[in-house]
Coordinates of C-alpha atoms in Angstrom, one line a residue:
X1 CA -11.4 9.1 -20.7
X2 CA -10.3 7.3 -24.2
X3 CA -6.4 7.6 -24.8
X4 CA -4.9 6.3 -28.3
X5 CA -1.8 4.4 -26.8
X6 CA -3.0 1.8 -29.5
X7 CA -3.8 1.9 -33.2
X8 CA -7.1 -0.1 -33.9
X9 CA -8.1 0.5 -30.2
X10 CA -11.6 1.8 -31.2
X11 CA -14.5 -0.4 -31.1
X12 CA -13.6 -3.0 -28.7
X13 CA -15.5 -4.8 -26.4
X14 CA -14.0 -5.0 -23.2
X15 CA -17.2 -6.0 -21.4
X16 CA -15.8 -9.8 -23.2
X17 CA -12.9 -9.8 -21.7
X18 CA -12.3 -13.2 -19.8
X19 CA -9.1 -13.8 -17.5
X20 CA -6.9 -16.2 -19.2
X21 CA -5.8 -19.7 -17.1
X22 CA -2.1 -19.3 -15.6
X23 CA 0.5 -20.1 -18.8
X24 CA -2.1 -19.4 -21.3
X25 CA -1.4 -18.0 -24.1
X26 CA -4.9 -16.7 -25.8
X27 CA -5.2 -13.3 -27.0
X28 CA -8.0 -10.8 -25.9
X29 CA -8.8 -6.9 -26.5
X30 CA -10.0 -4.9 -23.8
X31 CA -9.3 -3.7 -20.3
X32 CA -10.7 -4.7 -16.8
X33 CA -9.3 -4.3 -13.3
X34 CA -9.8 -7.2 -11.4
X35 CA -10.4 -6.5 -7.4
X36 CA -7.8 -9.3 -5.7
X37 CA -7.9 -8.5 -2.1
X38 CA -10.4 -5.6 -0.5
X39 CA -9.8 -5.5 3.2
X40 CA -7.6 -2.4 4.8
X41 CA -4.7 -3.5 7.5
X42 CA -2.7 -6.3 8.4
X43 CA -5.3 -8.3 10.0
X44 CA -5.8 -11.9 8.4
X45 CA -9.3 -13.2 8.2
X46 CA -12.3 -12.7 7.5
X47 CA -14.3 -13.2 4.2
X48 CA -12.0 -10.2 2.1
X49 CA -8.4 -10.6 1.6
X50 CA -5.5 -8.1 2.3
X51 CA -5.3 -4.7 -0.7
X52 CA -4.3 -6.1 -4.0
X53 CA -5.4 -5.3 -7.5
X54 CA -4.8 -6.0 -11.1
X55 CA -5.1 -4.1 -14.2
X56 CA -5.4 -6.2 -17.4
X57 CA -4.7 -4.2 -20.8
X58 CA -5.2 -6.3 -23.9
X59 CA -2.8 -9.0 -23.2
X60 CA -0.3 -6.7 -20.3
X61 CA -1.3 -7.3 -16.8
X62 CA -0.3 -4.1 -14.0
X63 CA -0.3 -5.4 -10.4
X64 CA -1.3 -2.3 -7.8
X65 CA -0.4 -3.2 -4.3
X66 CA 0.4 -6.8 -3.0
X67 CA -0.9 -7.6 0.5
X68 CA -1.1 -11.0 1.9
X69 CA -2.7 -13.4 -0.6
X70 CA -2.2 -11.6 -3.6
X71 CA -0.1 -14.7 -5.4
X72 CA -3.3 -17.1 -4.4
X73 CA -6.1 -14.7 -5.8
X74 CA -4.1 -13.8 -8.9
X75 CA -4.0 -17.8 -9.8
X76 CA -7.9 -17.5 -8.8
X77 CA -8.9 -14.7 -11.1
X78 CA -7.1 -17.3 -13.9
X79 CA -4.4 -14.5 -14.7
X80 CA -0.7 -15.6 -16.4
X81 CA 2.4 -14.6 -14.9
X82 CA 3.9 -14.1 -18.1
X83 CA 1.5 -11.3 -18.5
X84 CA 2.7 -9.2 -15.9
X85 CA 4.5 -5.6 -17.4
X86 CA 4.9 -3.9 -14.3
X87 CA 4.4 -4.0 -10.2
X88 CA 2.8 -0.2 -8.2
X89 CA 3.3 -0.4 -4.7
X90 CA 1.1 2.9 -3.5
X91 CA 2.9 2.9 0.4
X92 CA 4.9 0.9 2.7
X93 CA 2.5 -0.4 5.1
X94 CA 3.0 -4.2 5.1
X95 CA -1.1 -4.8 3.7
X96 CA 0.4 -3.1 0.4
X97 CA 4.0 -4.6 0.1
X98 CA 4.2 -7.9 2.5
X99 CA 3.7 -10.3 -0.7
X100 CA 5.4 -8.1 -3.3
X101 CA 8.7 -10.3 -3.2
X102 CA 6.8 -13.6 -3.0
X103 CA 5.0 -12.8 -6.0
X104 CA 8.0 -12.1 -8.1
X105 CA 9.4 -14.9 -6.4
X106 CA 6.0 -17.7 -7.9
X107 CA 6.8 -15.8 -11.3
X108 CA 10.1 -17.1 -11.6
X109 CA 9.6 -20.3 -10.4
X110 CA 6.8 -21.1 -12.9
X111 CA 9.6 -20.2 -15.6
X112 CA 7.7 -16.7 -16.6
X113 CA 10.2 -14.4 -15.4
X114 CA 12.2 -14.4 -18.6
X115 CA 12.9 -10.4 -19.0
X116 CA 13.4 -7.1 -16.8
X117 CA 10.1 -6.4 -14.8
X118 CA 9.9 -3.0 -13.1
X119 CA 8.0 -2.5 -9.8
X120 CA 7.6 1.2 -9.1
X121 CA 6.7 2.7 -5.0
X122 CA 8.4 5.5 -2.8
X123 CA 11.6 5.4 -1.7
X124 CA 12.3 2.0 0.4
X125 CA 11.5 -0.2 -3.1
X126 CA 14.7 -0.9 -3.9
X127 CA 16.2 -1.5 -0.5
X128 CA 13.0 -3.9 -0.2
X129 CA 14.2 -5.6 -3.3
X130 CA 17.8 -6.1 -1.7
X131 CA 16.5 -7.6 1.2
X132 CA 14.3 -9.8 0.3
X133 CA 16.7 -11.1 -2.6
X134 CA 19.1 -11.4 0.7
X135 CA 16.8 -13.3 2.6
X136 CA 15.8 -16.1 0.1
X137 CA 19.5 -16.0 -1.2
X138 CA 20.3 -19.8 -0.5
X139 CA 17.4 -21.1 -2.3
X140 CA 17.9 -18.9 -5.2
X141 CA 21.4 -20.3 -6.0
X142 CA 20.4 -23.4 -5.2
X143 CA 17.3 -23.4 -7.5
X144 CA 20.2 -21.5 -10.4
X145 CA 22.6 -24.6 -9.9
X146 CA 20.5 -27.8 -9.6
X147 CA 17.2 -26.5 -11.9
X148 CA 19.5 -24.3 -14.7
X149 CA 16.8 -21.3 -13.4
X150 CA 17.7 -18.1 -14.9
X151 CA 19.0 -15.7 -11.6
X152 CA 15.8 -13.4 -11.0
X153 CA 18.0 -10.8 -9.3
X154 CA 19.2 -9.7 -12.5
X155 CA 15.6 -9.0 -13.8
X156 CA 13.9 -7.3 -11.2
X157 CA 14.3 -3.8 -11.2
X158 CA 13.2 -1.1 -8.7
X159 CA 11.9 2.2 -8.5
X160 CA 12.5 4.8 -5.8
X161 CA 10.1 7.7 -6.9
X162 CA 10.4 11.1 -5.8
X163 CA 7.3 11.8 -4.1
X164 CA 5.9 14.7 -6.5
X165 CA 3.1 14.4 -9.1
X166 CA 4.5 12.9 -12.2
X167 CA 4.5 10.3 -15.1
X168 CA 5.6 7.3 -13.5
X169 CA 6.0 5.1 -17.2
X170 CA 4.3 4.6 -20.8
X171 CA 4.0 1.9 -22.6
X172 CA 1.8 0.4 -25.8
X173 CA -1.0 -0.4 -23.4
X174 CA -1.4 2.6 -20.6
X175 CA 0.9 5.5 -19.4
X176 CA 1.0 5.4 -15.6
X177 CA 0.6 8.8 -13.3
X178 CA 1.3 9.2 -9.8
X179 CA -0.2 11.8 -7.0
X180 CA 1.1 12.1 -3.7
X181 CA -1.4 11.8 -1.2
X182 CA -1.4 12.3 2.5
X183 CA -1.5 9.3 4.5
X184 CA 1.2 10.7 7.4
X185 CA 3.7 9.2 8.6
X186 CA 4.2 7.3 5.4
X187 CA 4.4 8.5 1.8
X188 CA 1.3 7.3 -0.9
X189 CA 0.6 7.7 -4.0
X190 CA -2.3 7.2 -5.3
X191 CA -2.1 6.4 -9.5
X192 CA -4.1 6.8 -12.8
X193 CA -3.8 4.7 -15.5
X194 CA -5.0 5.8 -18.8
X195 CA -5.2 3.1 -21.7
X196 CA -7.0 3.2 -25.0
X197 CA -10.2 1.7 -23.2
X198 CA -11.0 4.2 -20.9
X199 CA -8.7 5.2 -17.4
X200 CA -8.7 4.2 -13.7
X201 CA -7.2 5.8 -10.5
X202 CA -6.3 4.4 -7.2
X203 CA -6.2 6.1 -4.5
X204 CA -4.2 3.8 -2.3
X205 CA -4.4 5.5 1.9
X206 CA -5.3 8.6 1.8
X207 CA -7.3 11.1 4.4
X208 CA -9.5 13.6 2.4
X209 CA -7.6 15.2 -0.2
X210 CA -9.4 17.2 -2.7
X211 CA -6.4 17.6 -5.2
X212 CA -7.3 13.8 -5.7
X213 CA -10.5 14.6 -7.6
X214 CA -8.7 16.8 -9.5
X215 CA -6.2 13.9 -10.5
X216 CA -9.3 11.7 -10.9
X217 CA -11.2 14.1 -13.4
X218 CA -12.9 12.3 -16.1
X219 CA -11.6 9.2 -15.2
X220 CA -14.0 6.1 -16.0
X221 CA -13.4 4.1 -12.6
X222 CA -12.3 5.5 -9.1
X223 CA -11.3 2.8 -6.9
X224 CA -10.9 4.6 -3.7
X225 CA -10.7 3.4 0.0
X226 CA -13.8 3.8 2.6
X227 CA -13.3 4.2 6.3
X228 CA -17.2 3.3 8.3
X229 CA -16.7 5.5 11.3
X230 CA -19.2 2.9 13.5
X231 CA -17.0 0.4 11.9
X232 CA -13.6 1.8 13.4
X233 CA -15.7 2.8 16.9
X234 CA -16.4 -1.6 17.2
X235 CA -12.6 -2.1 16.2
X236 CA -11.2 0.1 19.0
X237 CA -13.2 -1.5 21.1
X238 CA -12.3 -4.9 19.7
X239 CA -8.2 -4.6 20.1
X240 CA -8.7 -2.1 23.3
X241 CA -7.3 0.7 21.7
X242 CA -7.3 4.2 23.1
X243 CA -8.3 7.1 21.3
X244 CA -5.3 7.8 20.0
X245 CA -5.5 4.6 17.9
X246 CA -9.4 5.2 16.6
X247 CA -8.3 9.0 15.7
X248 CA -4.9 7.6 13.9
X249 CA -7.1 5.5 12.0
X250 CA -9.8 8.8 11.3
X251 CA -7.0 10.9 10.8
X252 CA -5.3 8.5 8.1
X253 CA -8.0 7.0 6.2
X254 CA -11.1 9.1 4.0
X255 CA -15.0 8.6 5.6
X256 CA -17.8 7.0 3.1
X257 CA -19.0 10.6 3.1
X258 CA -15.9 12.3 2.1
X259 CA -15.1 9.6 -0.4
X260 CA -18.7 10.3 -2.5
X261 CA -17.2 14.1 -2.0
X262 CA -14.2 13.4 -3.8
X263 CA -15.8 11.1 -6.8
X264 CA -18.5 14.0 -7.1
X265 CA -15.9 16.5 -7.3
X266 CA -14.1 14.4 -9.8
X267 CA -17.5 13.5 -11.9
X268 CA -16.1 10.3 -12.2
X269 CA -18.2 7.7 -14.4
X270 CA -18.3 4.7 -11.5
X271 CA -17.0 4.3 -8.1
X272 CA -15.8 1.5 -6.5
X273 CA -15.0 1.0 -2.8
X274 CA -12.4 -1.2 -1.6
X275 CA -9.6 -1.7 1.2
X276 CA -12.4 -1.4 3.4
X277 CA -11.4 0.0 7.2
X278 CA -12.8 -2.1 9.3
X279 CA -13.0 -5.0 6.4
X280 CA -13.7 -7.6 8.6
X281 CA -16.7 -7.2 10.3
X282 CA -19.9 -9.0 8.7
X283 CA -22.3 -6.4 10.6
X284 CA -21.8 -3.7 7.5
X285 CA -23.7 -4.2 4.9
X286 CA -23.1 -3.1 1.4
X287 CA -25.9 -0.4 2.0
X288 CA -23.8 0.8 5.1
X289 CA -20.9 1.5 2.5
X290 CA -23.4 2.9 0.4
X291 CA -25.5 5.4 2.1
X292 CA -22.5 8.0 3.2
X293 CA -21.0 8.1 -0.1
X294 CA -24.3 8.2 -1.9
X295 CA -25.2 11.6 -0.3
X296 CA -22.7 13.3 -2.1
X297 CA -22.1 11.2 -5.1
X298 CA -25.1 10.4 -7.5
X299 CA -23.3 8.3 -10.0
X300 CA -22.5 4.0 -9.9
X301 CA -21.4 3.0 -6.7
X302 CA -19.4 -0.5 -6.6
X303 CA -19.1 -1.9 -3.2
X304 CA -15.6 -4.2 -4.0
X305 CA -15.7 -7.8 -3.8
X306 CA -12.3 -9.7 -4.2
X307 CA -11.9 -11.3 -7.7
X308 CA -15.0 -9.0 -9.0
X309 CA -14.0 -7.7 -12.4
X310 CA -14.6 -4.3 -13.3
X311 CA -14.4 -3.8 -17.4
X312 CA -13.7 -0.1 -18.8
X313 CA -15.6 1.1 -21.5

């Protein structure tokens, strides 16, 4: 789906789009997400790193969750800090949120924090924003008085959303929606962002909820999470779990058959599969992901690498 956000946004390539170094200032025209970190939970290891993603919009970049190692693979992909227009934190599991102060924190001190940046999540954000500000608080004054650093507290600014479907924020490059989805005991949303080159929506956690391929009609990309029942069967056998913990994980995530359900009933143009549950495990092969979602959905299926770029035409 083409929105006119921009004038002059018709016949651009995005497919040339190429990440710009950290601090540079070249110009490009397009849109891409760019899959930082694919793996579901906590857990540290393994080939994929923790959920984090970027949307790049002409020269505006929109960060979408920021689990651990999202400030090292946004240097990777070569994108600039002084890029970034605005932070989406879908829940408050720690894979989603545990880096979102440190990476507001590397902005600043590479002197591209210069103006208000809003981060947007369910209510917690900007008690999150307090604390963390509260825990780094001697090295922030420190850093003002001996380095002359602006005071980064006064230009972050959070967003406690009501959890209701809504316009989250609109801008020159993409206006932001958000859907709550179920993902108990937490609150997620999962978002669309429709720009001038096409739109994307993220589903964040969420168990089977077909009011999400409603959200998602049209939409170019569907980045959606993937839960490999065999998969979770070796990880509750791997941490000894009971079956309380492998049906929590069921019960809270969406299967690779019901996720080709949801892009089918969305007739989304390409699906990609990311924050992978279990994401850790070198067994699953891509056709694995493939095969359950493929019964259902007959359109491009994307099994998510991190730092694989995904252009929206």
């Amino acid at each position: 789906m083409k929105l006119g956000l921009a004038a002059g946004a018709a016949g651009l390539i995005p497919t040339a789009l190429k990440a710009s170094s950290p601090g540079a200032s070249a110009s490009h025209k397009g849109a891409k997400l760019v899959l930082l970190g694919t793996k579901g939970g906590p857990r540290v290891g393994g080939s994929r790193s923790n959920p984090a993603n970027a949307l790049v919009v002409d020269d505006a970049v929109y960060v979408i969750d920021m689990g651990m190692g999202v400030t090292a693979q946004f240097v990777k992909a070569g994108l600039d800090y002084k890029q970034i227009r605005g932070l989406f934190i879908s829940h408050l599991h720690s894979d989603h949120e545990l880096e979102f102060g440190n990476l507001v924190y590397n902005d600043w001190v590479t002197n591209s924090l210069t103006k208000p940046l809003n981060a947007y999540g369910p209510v917690g954000i900007e008690e999150m924003i307090k604390n963390y500000w509260a825990l780094n608080k001697d090295d922030i004054n420190t850093r003002i008085a001996d380095e002359g650093r602006v005071d980064p507290r006064d230009l972050l600014i959070g967003h406690d959303m009501p959890f209701t479907k809504h316009v989250v924020m609109q801008d020159d490059h993409v206006r932001v929606s958000a859907l709550p989805t179920p993902h108990k005991p937490l609150q997620n949303f999962a978002y669309r962002f429709d720009t001038p080159y096409g739109s994307v929506v993220y589903s964040g956690d969420t168990s089977f909820y077909p009011p999400l391929a409603e959200f998602a009609k049209g939409a170019d990309v569907l980045v959606h999470e993937v839960l490999y029942v065999p998969g979770v069967d070796a990880l509750t056998k791997r941490v000894n779990g009971g079956e309380d913990f492998r049906n929590h994980i069921i019960n809270a995530h969406t299967t690779t058959e019901q996720v080709g359900q949801i892009a089918a009933m969305a007739g989304v143009k390409k699906l990609v599969l990311s924050h992978f549950v279990p994401g850790d495990m070198s067994w699953i092969t891509d056709d694995m992901w493939r095969e359950g979602v493929a019964k259902h959905y007959k359109g491009e299926i994307v099994v998510g690498r991190d730092l694989q770029e995904i252009p929206l035409s």
